[in-house]
PDB file of N, CA and C in Angstrom:
ATOM      1  N   MET A   1       0.827  -1.180   0.006  1.00 51.00           N
ATOM      2  CA  MET A   1      -0.045  -0.068   0.012  1.00 51.00           C
ATOM      3  C   MET A   1       0.957   1.154  -0.032  1.00 51.00           C
ATOM      4  N   HIS A   2       0.666   2.218  -0.834  1.00 53.00           N
ATOM      5  CA  HIS A   2       1.372   3.372  -1.016  1.00 53.00           C
ATOM      6  C   HIS A   2       0.652   4.582  -0.290  1.00 53.00           C
ATOM      7  N   LYS A   3       1.515   5.286   0.415  1.00 53.00           N
ATOM      8  CA  LYS A   3       0.925   6.419   1.099  1.00 53.00           C
ATOM      9  C   LYS A   3       1.276   7.678   0.267  1.00 53.00           C
ATOM     10  N   ILE A   4       0.281   8.606   0.119  1.00 55.00           N
ATOM     11  CA  ILE A   4       0.521   9.767  -0.625  1.00 55.00           C
ATOM     12  C   ILE A   4       0.528  10.883   0.402  1.00 55.00           C
ATOM     13  N   PHE A   5       1.681  11.698   0.401  1.00 51.00           N
ATOM     14  CA  PHE A   5       1.794  12.777   1.383  1.00 51.00           C
ATOM     15  C   PHE A   5       1.487  14.067   0.500  1.00 51.00           C
ATOM     16  N   MET A   6       0.606  14.854   1.088  1.00 50.00           N
ATOM     17  CA  MET A   6       0.346  16.208   0.558  1.00 50.00           C
ATOM     18  C   MET A   6       1.080  17.221   1.271  1.00 50.00           C
ATOM     19  N   GLY A   7       1.521  18.357   0.621  1.00 55.00           N
ATOM     20  CA  GLY A   7       2.079  19.461   1.369  1.00 55.00           C
ATOM     21  C   GLY A   7       1.044  20.135   2.259  1.00 55.00           C
ATOM     22  N   ARG A   8       1.522  20.994   3.104  1.00 56.00           N
ATOM     23  CA  ARG A   8       0.678  21.721   4.007  1.00 56.00           C
ATOM     24  C   ARG A   8      -0.016  22.807   3.249  1.00 56.00           C
ATOM     25  N   CYS A   9      -1.159  23.195   3.693  1.00 56.00           N
ATOM     26  CA  CYS A   9      -1.907  24.301   3.069  1.00 56.00           C
ATOM     27  C   CYS A   9      -1.111  25.556   3.380  1.00 56.00           C
ATOM     28  N   LYS A  10      -1.183  26.449   2.318  1.00 56.00           N
ATOM     29  CA  LYS A  10      -0.399  27.702   2.351  1.00 56.00           C
ATOM     30  C   LYS A  10      -1.011  28.589   3.493  1.00 56.00           C
ATOM     31  N   LYS A  11      -0.284  28.992   4.432  1.00 56.00           N
ATOM     32  CA  LYS A  11      -0.785  29.942   5.502  1.00 56.00           C
ATOM     33  C   LYS A  11      -1.045  31.244   4.964  1.00 56.00           C
ATOM     34  N   HIS A  12      -2.127  31.901   5.429  1.00 54.00           N
ATOM     35  CA  HIS A  12      -2.341  33.264   5.015  1.00 54.00           C
ATOM     36  C   HIS A  12      -1.276  34.276   5.376  1.00 54.00           C
ATOM     37  N   ARG A  13      -0.912  35.025   4.419  1.00 52.00           N
ATOM     38  CA  ARG A  13       0.172  35.992   4.584  1.00 52.00           C
ATOM     39  C   ARG A  13      -0.348  37.421   4.314  1.00 52.00           C
ATOM     40  N   ARG A  14       0.096  38.246   5.057  1.00 54.00           N
ATOM     41  CA  ARG A  14      -0.345  39.608   4.867  1.00 54.00           C
ATOM     42  C   ARG A  14       0.604  40.328   3.861  1.00 54.00           C
ATOM     43  N   CYS A  15      -0.061  40.682   2.653  1.00 52.00           N
ATOM     44  CA  CYS A  15       0.688  41.209   1.581  1.00 52.00           C
ATOM     45  C   CYS A  15      -0.043  42.373   0.963  1.00 52.00           C
ATOM     46  N   ARG A  16       0.555  43.319   0.304  1.00 55.00           N
ATOM     47  CA  ARG A  16      -0.049  44.365  -0.457  1.00 55.00           C
ATOM     48  C   ARG A  16      -0.770  43.778  -1.628  1.00 55.00           C
ATOM     49  N   PHE A  17      -1.839  44.308  -1.865  1.00 54.00           N
ATOM     50  CA  PHE A  17      -2.678  43.890  -3.078  1.00 54.00           C
ATOM     51  C   PHE A  17      -2.301  44.722  -4.258  1.00 54.00           C
ATOM     52  N   LEU A  18      -2.020  44.058  -5.388  1.00 55.00           N
ATOM     53  CA  LEU A  18      -1.707  44.744  -6.644  1.00 55.00           C
ATOM     54  C   LEU A  18      -3.004  44.963  -7.386  1.00 55.00           C
ATOM     55  N   GLU A  19      -3.396  46.239  -7.577  1.00 62.00           N
ATOM     56  CA  GLU A  19      -4.662  46.564  -8.262  1.00 62.00           C
ATOM     57  C   GLU A  19      -4.739  46.007  -9.637  1.00 62.00           C
ATOM     58  N   ASP A  20      -3.752  46.137 -10.434  1.00 67.00           N
ATOM     59  CA  ASP A  20      -3.789  45.645 -11.765  1.00 67.00           C
ATOM     60  C   ASP A  20      -2.746  44.416 -11.933  1.00 67.00           C
ATOM     61  N   GLU A  21      -3.032  43.620 -12.872  1.00 70.00           N
ATOM     62  CA  GLU A  21      -2.062  42.580 -13.212  1.00 70.00           C
ATOM     63  C   GLU A  21      -0.790  43.333 -13.791  1.00 70.00           C
ATOM     64  N   LYS A  22       0.300  43.006 -13.275  1.00 81.00           N
ATOM     65  CA  LYS A  22       1.626  43.709 -13.653  1.00 81.00           C
ATOM     66  C   LYS A  22       2.580  42.670 -14.222  1.00 81.00           C
ATOM     67  N   GLY A  23       3.287  43.156 -15.208  1.00 86.00           N
ATOM     68  CA  GLY A  23       4.433  42.315 -15.653  1.00 86.00           C
ATOM     69  C   GLY A  23       5.488  43.170 -16.246  1.00 86.00           C
ATOM     70  N   PHE A  24       6.558  42.490 -16.514  1.00 90.00           N
ATOM     71  CA  PHE A  24       7.733  43.178 -17.075  1.00 90.00           C
ATOM     72  C   PHE A  24       8.333  42.236 -18.080  1.00 90.00           C
ATOM     73  N   LYS A  25       8.822  42.695 -19.282  1.00 91.00           N
ATOM     74  CA  LYS A  25       9.354  41.838 -20.197  1.00 91.00           C
ATOM     75  C   LYS A  25      10.562  42.598 -20.877  1.00 91.00           C
ATOM     76  N   PRO A  26      11.536  41.891 -21.408  1.00 92.00           N
ATOM     77  CA  PRO A  26      12.697  42.446 -22.108  1.00 92.00           C
ATOM     78  C   PRO A  26      12.280  43.268 -23.267  1.00 92.00           C
ATOM     79  N   ILE A  27      12.981  44.395 -23.459  1.00 92.00           N
ATOM     80  CA  ILE A  27      12.655  45.281 -24.567  1.00 92.00           C
ATOM     81  C   ILE A  27      12.955  44.625 -25.940  1.00 92.00           C
ATOM     82  N   GLY A  28      12.228  44.751 -26.938  1.00 92.00           N
ATOM     83  CA  GLY A  28      12.590  44.295 -28.256  1.00 92.00           C
ATOM     84  C   GLY A  28      12.266  42.844 -28.508  1.00 92.00           C
ATOM     85  N   ILE A  29      11.713  42.097 -27.651  1.00 90.00           N
ATOM     86  CA  ILE A  29      11.411  40.755 -27.836  1.00 90.00           C
ATOM     87  C   ILE A  29       9.872  40.664 -27.681  1.00 90.00           C
ATOM     88  N   PRO A  30       9.138  40.080 -28.738  1.00 90.00           N
ATOM     89  CA  PRO A  30       7.689  39.966 -28.675  1.00 90.00           C
ATOM     90  C   PRO A  30       7.300  39.056 -27.524  1.00 90.00           C
ATOM     91  N   MET A  31       6.187  39.310 -26.816  1.00 87.00           N
ATOM     92  CA  MET A  31       5.720  38.629 -25.636  1.00 87.00           C
ATOM     93  C   MET A  31       5.683  37.048 -25.922  1.00 87.00           C
ATOM     94  N   TRP A  32       5.215  36.645 -27.140  1.00 91.00           N
ATOM     95  CA  TRP A  32       4.952  35.332 -27.421  1.00 91.00           C
ATOM     96  C   TRP A  32       6.249  34.533 -27.547  1.00 91.00           C
ATOM     97  N   GLN A  33       7.430  35.211 -27.688  1.00 94.00           N
ATOM     98  CA  GLN A  33       8.687  34.575 -27.772  1.00 94.00           C
ATOM     99  C   GLN A  33       9.480  34.497 -26.455  1.00 94.00           C
ATOM    100  N   VAL A  34       8.822  35.057 -25.395  1.00 94.00           N
ATOM    101  CA  VAL A  34       9.553  35.193 -24.145  1.00 94.00           C
ATOM    102  C   VAL A  34       9.025  34.134 -23.114  1.00 94.00           C
ATOM    103  N   ASP A  35       9.912  33.431 -22.472  1.00 95.00           N
ATOM    104  CA  ASP A  35       9.533  32.625 -21.288  1.00 95.00           C
ATOM    105  C   ASP A  35       9.149  33.551 -20.162  1.00 95.00           C
ATOM    106  N   THR A  36       8.352  32.976 -19.329  1.00 95.00           N
ATOM    107  CA  THR A  36       7.799  33.811 -18.201  1.00 95.00           C
ATOM    108  C   THR A  36       8.135  33.263 -16.792  1.00 95.00           C
ATOM    109  N   VAL A  37       8.510  34.095 -15.944  1.00 96.00           N
ATOM    110  CA  VAL A  37       8.679  33.702 -14.484  1.00 96.00           C
ATOM    111  C   VAL A  37       7.559  34.336 -13.691  1.00 96.00           C
ATOM    112  N   GLU A  38       6.977  33.479 -12.886  1.00 94.00           N
ATOM    113  CA  GLU A  38       5.827  33.973 -12.013  1.00 94.00           C
ATOM    114  C   GLU A  38       6.353  34.273 -10.611  1.00 94.00           C
ATOM    115  N   LEU A  39       6.266  35.573 -10.255  1.00 95.00           N
ATOM    116  CA  LEU A  39       6.647  36.043  -8.972  1.00 95.00           C
ATOM    117  C   LEU A  39       5.402  36.169  -8.093  1.00 95.00           C
ATOM    118  N   GLU A  40       5.456  35.406  -6.982  1.00 93.00           N
ATOM    119  CA  GLU A  40       4.224  35.345  -6.101  1.00 93.00           C
ATOM    120  C   GLU A  40       4.210  36.661  -5.283  1.00 93.00           C
ATOM    121  N   ALA A  41       2.937  36.973  -4.861  1.00 92.00           N
ATOM    122  CA  ALA A  41       2.770  38.193  -4.103  1.00 92.00           C
ATOM    123  C   ALA A  41       3.562  38.205  -2.794  1.00 92.00           C
ATOM    124  N   ASP A  42       3.694  37.016  -2.179  1.00 94.00           N
ATOM    125  CA  ASP A  42       4.401  37.012  -0.851  1.00 94.00           C
ATOM    126  C   ASP A  42       5.910  37.097  -1.078  1.00 94.00           C
ATOM    127  N   GLU A  43       6.415  36.654  -2.189  1.00 96.00           N
ATOM    128  CA  GLU A  43       7.851  36.857  -2.553  1.00 96.00           C
ATOM    129  C   GLU A  43       8.130  38.314  -2.661  1.00 96.00           C
ATOM    130  N   LEU A  44       7.235  38.986  -3.423  1.00 95.00           N
ATOM    131  CA  LEU A  44       7.426  40.400  -3.747  1.00 95.00           C
ATOM    132  C   LEU A  44       7.363  41.220  -2.426  1.00 95.00           C
ATOM    133  N   GLU A  45       6.341  40.877  -1.639  1.00 95.00           N
ATOM    134  CA  GLU A  45       6.221  41.480  -0.275  1.00 95.00           C
ATOM    135  C   GLU A  45       7.482  41.351   0.575  1.00 95.00           C
ATOM    136  N   ALA A  46       7.949  40.123   0.657  1.00 97.00           N
ATOM    137  CA  ALA A  46       9.161  39.930   1.502  1.00 97.00           C
ATOM    138  C   ALA A  46      10.330  40.816   1.031  1.00 97.00           C
ATOM    139  N   MET A  47      10.502  40.827  -0.324  1.00 97.00           N
ATOM    140  CA  MET A  47      11.615  41.605  -0.898  1.00 97.00           C
ATOM    141  C   MET A  47      11.371  43.092  -0.654  1.00 97.00           C
ATOM    142  N   ARG A  48      10.173  43.546  -0.807  1.00 96.00           N
ATOM    143  CA  ARG A  48       9.817  44.928  -0.585  1.00 96.00           C
ATOM    144  C   ARG A  48      10.161  45.374   0.855  1.00 96.00           C
ATOM    145  N   LEU A  49       9.708  44.466   1.805  1.00 97.00           N
ATOM    146  CA  LEU A  49       9.968  44.816   3.226  1.00 97.00           C
ATOM    147  C   LEU A  49      11.584  44.786   3.640  1.00 97.00           C
ATOM    148  N   CYS A  50      12.210  43.754   3.143  1.00 98.00           N
ATOM    149  CA  CYS A  50      13.606  43.634   3.512  1.00 98.00           C
ATOM    150  C   CYS A  50      14.567  44.484   2.642  1.00 98.00           C
ATOM    151  N   ASP A  51      14.382  44.471   1.343  1.00 97.00           N
ATOM    152  CA  ASP A  51      15.236  45.084   0.420  1.00 97.00           C
ATOM    153  C   ASP A  51      14.871  46.588   0.211  1.00 97.00           C
ATOM    154  N   LYS A  52      13.790  46.970   0.146  1.00 97.00           N
ATOM    155  CA  LYS A  52      13.375  48.330  -0.210  1.00 97.00           C
ATOM    156  C   LYS A  52      13.131  49.146   1.066  1.00 97.00           C
ATOM    157  N   GLU A  53      12.442  48.530   2.030  1.00 97.00           N
ATOM    158  CA  GLU A  53      12.253  49.292   3.306  1.00 97.00           C
ATOM    159  C   GLU A  53      13.327  49.003   4.355  1.00 97.00           C
ATOM    160  N   ASN A  54      14.308  48.142   3.962  1.00 98.00           N
ATOM    161  CA  ASN A  54      15.485  47.807   4.801  1.00 98.00           C
ATOM    162  C   ASN A  54      15.072  47.338   6.239  1.00 98.00           C
ATOM    163  N   ARG A  55      14.003  46.495   6.259  1.00 98.00           N
ATOM    164  CA  ARG A  55      13.597  45.873   7.518  1.00 98.00           C
ATOM    165  C   ARG A  55      14.344  44.606   7.681  1.00 98.00           C
ATOM    166  N   SER A  56      14.525  44.038   8.900  1.00 98.00           N
ATOM    167  CA  SER A  56      15.176  42.834   9.143  1.00 98.00           C
ATOM    168  C   SER A  56      14.142  41.768   8.810  1.00 98.00           C
ATOM    169  N   GLN A  57      14.684  40.504   8.678  1.00 98.00           N
ATOM    170  CA  GLN A  57      13.697  39.401   8.411  1.00 98.00           C
ATOM    171  C   GLN A  57      12.750  39.203   9.431  1.00 98.00           C
ATOM    172  N   ILE A  58      13.096  39.496  10.721  1.00 98.00           N
ATOM    173  CA  ILE A  58      12.215  39.282  11.902  1.00 98.00           C
ATOM    174  C   ILE A  58      11.070  40.362  11.775  1.00 98.00           C
ATOM    175  N   GLU A  59      11.443  41.575  11.500  1.00 98.00           N
ATOM    176  CA  GLU A  59      10.439  42.598  11.305  1.00 98.00           C
ATOM    177  C   GLU A  59       9.516  42.372  10.172  1.00 98.00           C
ATOM    178  N   ALA A  60      10.084  41.827   9.055  1.00 98.00           N
ATOM    179  CA  ALA A  60       9.259  41.489   7.891  1.00 98.00           C
ATOM    180  C   ALA A  60       8.241  40.316   8.244  1.00 98.00           C
ATOM    181  N   ALA A  61       8.847  39.323   9.043  1.00 97.00           N
ATOM    182  CA  ALA A  61       7.996  38.300   9.452  1.00 97.00           C
ATOM    183  C   ALA A  61       6.799  38.694  10.299  1.00 97.00           C
ATOM    184  N   GLU A  62       7.116  39.593  11.222  1.00 97.00           N
ATOM    185  CA  GLU A  62       5.989  40.119  12.097  1.00 97.00           C
ATOM    186  C   GLU A  62       4.955  40.847  11.189  1.00 97.00           C
ATOM    187  N   ALA A  63       5.432  41.616  10.289  1.00 96.00           N
ATOM    188  CA  ALA A  63       4.482  42.369   9.420  1.00 96.00           C
ATOM    189  C   ALA A  63       3.571  41.433   8.527  1.00 96.00           C
ATOM    190  N   MET A  64       4.175  40.372   8.125  1.00 96.00           N
ATOM    191  CA  MET A  64       3.476  39.514   7.154  1.00 96.00           C
ATOM    192  C   MET A  64       2.726  38.329   7.914  1.00 96.00           C
ATOM    193  N   HIS A  65       2.910  38.313   9.194  1.00 96.00           N
ATOM    194  CA  HIS A  65       2.338  37.198  10.192  1.00 96.00           C
ATOM    195  C   HIS A  65       2.818  35.797   9.730  1.00 96.00           C
ATOM    196  N   ILE A  66       4.104  35.690   9.510  1.00 96.00           N
ATOM    197  CA  ILE A  66       4.770  34.444   9.173  1.00 96.00           C
ATOM    198  C   ILE A  66       6.013  34.247  10.000  1.00 96.00           C
ATOM    199  N   SER A  67       6.707  33.083   9.843  1.00 96.00           N
ATOM    200  CA  SER A  67       7.887  32.894  10.587  1.00 96.00           C
ATOM    201  C   SER A  67       9.067  33.582   9.829  1.00 96.00           C
ATOM    202  N   ARG A  68      10.146  33.827  10.526  1.00 97.00           N
ATOM    203  CA  ARG A  68      11.421  34.424   9.975  1.00 97.00           C
ATOM    204  C   ARG A  68      11.969  33.506   8.897  1.00 97.00           C
ATOM    205  N   GLY A  69      11.895  32.126   9.073  1.00 97.00           N
ATOM    206  CA  GLY A  69      12.407  31.174   8.220  1.00 97.00           C
ATOM    207  C   GLY A  69      11.633  31.166   6.914  1.00 97.00           C
ATOM    208  N   THR A  70      10.306  31.438   6.954  1.00 97.00           N
ATOM    209  CA  THR A  70       9.470  31.587   5.818  1.00 97.00           C
ATOM    210  C   THR A  70       9.895  32.770   4.975  1.00 97.00           C
ATOM    211  N   VAL A  71      10.170  33.898   5.688  1.00 98.00           N
ATOM    212  CA  VAL A  71      10.599  35.118   4.981  1.00 98.00           C
ATOM    213  C   VAL A  71      11.936  34.835   4.283  1.00 98.00           C
ATOM    214  N   GLN A  72      12.838  34.189   4.891  1.00 98.00           N
ATOM    215  CA  GLN A  72      14.150  33.833   4.285  1.00 98.00           C
ATOM    216  C   GLN A  72      13.825  32.995   3.038  1.00 98.00           C
ATOM    217  N   ARG A  73      13.001  32.044   3.131  1.00 98.00           N
ATOM    218  CA  ARG A  73      12.700  31.154   1.957  1.00 98.00           C
ATOM    219  C   ARG A  73      12.140  32.020   0.763  1.00 98.00           C
ATOM    220  N   LEU A  74      11.135  32.875   1.133  1.00 97.00           N
ATOM    221  CA  LEU A  74      10.593  33.779   0.141  1.00 97.00           C
ATOM    222  C   LEU A  74      11.579  34.673  -0.437  1.00 97.00           C
ATOM    223  N   LEU A  75      12.488  35.200   0.262  1.00 98.00           N
ATOM    224  CA  LEU A  75      13.538  36.057  -0.297  1.00 98.00           C
ATOM    225  C   LEU A  75      14.463  35.283  -1.175  1.00 98.00           C
ATOM    226  N   ILE A  76      14.750  34.135  -0.879  1.00 98.00           N
ATOM    227  CA  ILE A  76      15.727  33.305  -1.735  1.00 98.00           C
ATOM    228  C   ILE A  76      15.002  32.931  -3.024  1.00 98.00           C
ATOM    229  N   SER A  77      13.790  32.525  -2.982  1.00 98.00           N
ATOM    230  CA  SER A  77      13.037  32.123  -4.164  1.00 98.00           C
ATOM    231  C   SER A  77      12.734  33.363  -5.013  1.00 98.00           C
ATOM    232  N   GLY A  78      12.318  34.432  -4.399  1.00 97.00           N
ATOM    233  CA  GLY A  78      11.940  35.638  -5.230  1.00 97.00           C
ATOM    234  C   GLY A  78      13.241  36.303  -5.872  1.00 97.00           C
ATOM    235  N   ARG A  79      14.276  36.283  -5.140  1.00 98.00           N
ATOM    236  CA  ARG A  79      15.461  36.866  -5.712  1.00 98.00           C
ATOM    237  C   ARG A  79      16.011  36.014  -6.817  1.00 98.00           C
ATOM    238  N   TYR A  80      15.966  34.682  -6.678  1.00 98.00           N
ATOM    239  CA  TYR A  80      16.354  33.720  -7.694  1.00 98.00           C
ATOM    240  C   TYR A  80      15.503  33.996  -8.984  1.00 98.00           C
ATOM    241  N   LYS A  81      14.211  34.055  -8.853  1.00 97.00           N
ATOM    242  CA  LYS A  81      13.336  34.237  -9.996  1.00 97.00           C
ATOM    243  C   LYS A  81      13.615  35.544 -10.757  1.00 97.00           C
ATOM    244  N   ILE A  82      13.907  36.616  -9.999  1.00 97.00           N
ATOM    245  CA  ILE A  82      14.230  37.898 -10.570  1.00 97.00           C
ATOM    246  C   ILE A  82      15.560  37.868 -11.375  1.00 97.00           C
ATOM    247  N   MET A  83      16.527  37.248 -10.728  1.00 97.00           N
ATOM    248  CA  MET A  83      17.843  37.092 -11.402  1.00 97.00           C
ATOM    249  C   MET A  83      17.764  36.183 -12.669  1.00 97.00           C
ATOM    250  N   ASP A  84      16.990  35.200 -12.561  1.00 97.00           N
ATOM    251  CA  ASP A  84      16.768  34.151 -13.621  1.00 97.00           C
ATOM    252  C   ASP A  84      16.079  35.035 -14.823  1.00 97.00           C
ATOM    253  N   ALA A  85      15.162  35.860 -14.541  1.00 96.00           N
ATOM    254  CA  ALA A  85      14.533  36.678 -15.608  1.00 96.00           C
ATOM    255  C   ALA A  85      15.455  37.690 -16.173  1.00 96.00           C
ATOM    256  N   LEU A  86      16.214  38.346 -15.395  1.00 96.00           N
ATOM    257  CA  LEU A  86      17.054  39.343 -15.874  1.00 96.00           C
ATOM    258  C   LEU A  86      18.214  38.757 -16.687  1.00 96.00           C
ATOM    259  N   LEU A  87      18.790  37.737 -16.243  1.00 96.00           N
ATOM    260  CA  LEU A  87      20.010  37.147 -16.899  1.00 96.00           C
ATOM    261  C   LEU A  87      19.655  36.176 -18.154  1.00 96.00           C
ATOM    262  N   ASN A  88      18.431  35.787 -18.195  1.00 96.00           N
ATOM    263  CA  ASN A  88      18.036  34.878 -19.303  1.00 96.00           C
ATOM    264  C   ASN A  88      16.871  35.501 -20.124  1.00 96.00           C
ATOM    265  N   SER A  89      16.705  36.832 -20.087  1.00 95.00           N
ATOM    266  CA  SER A  89      15.743  37.576 -20.905  1.00 95.00           C
ATOM    267  C   SER A  89      14.319  36.974 -20.856  1.00 95.00           C
ATOM    268  N   LYS A  90      13.801  36.684 -19.588  1.00 96.00           N
ATOM    269  CA  LYS A  90      12.503  36.314 -19.400  1.00 96.00           C
ATOM    270  C   LYS A  90      11.555  37.291 -18.809  1.00 96.00           C
ATOM    271  N   ALA A  91      10.256  37.255 -19.111  1.00 95.00           N
ATOM    272  CA  ALA A  91       9.247  38.165 -18.616  1.00 95.00           C
ATOM    273  C   ALA A  91       9.062  37.763 -17.159  1.00 95.00           C
ATOM    274  N   ILE A  92       8.642  38.829 -16.312  1.00 95.00           N
ATOM    275  CA  ILE A  92       8.267  38.570 -14.927  1.00 95.00           C
ATOM    276  C   ILE A  92       6.787  38.987 -14.840  1.00 95.00           C
ATOM    277  N   ASN A  93       6.005  37.917 -14.341  1.00 92.00           N
ATOM    278  CA  ASN A  93       4.550  38.255 -14.203  1.00 92.00           C
ATOM    279  C   ASN A  93       4.309  38.202 -12.552  1.00 92.00           C
ATOM    280  N   LEU A  94       3.745  39.314 -12.143  1.00 90.00           N
ATOM    281  CA  LEU A  94       3.431  39.420 -10.691  1.00 90.00           C
ATOM    282  C   LEU A  94       2.073  38.947 -10.427  1.00 90.00           C
ATOM    283  N   LYS A  95       2.015  37.868  -9.555  1.00 81.00           N
ATOM    284  CA  LYS A  95       0.723  37.243  -9.248  1.00 81.00           C
ATOM    285  C   LYS A  95       0.170  37.798  -7.944  1.00 81.00           C
ATOM    286  N   ASN A  96      -1.200  38.124  -7.944  1.00 74.00           N
ATOM    287  CA  ASN A  96      -1.862  38.542  -6.769  1.00 74.00           C
ATOM    288  C   ASN A  96      -2.002  37.453  -5.673  1.00 74.00           C
ATOM    289  N   LYS A  97      -2.327  36.329  -6.209  1.00 60.00           N
ATOM    290  CA  LYS A  97      -2.656  35.166  -5.276  1.00 60.00           C
ATOM    291  C   LYS A  97      -1.877  33.921  -5.649  1.00 60.00           C
TER     292      LYS A  97
END
């Protein structure tokens, strides 16, 4: 008998709401030719708090109502996605949810 393990449900995170769908793409390349990176709202919020507002990971975690370890994971994954898009000429799509 095989057991199937499901991941935990995503905990609610306090993030800013993006009013419109936003995205960025390299200049001079048609959108249909560009690979896309999906940047989650919580990744963007963690980067905004830590990188733009210069808050510590602990302060960001308190603002987002999550653990410091989760903030660190969001920073790593969000920064990786942005660098991947910039270095490999990919579009960045910002997801609200």
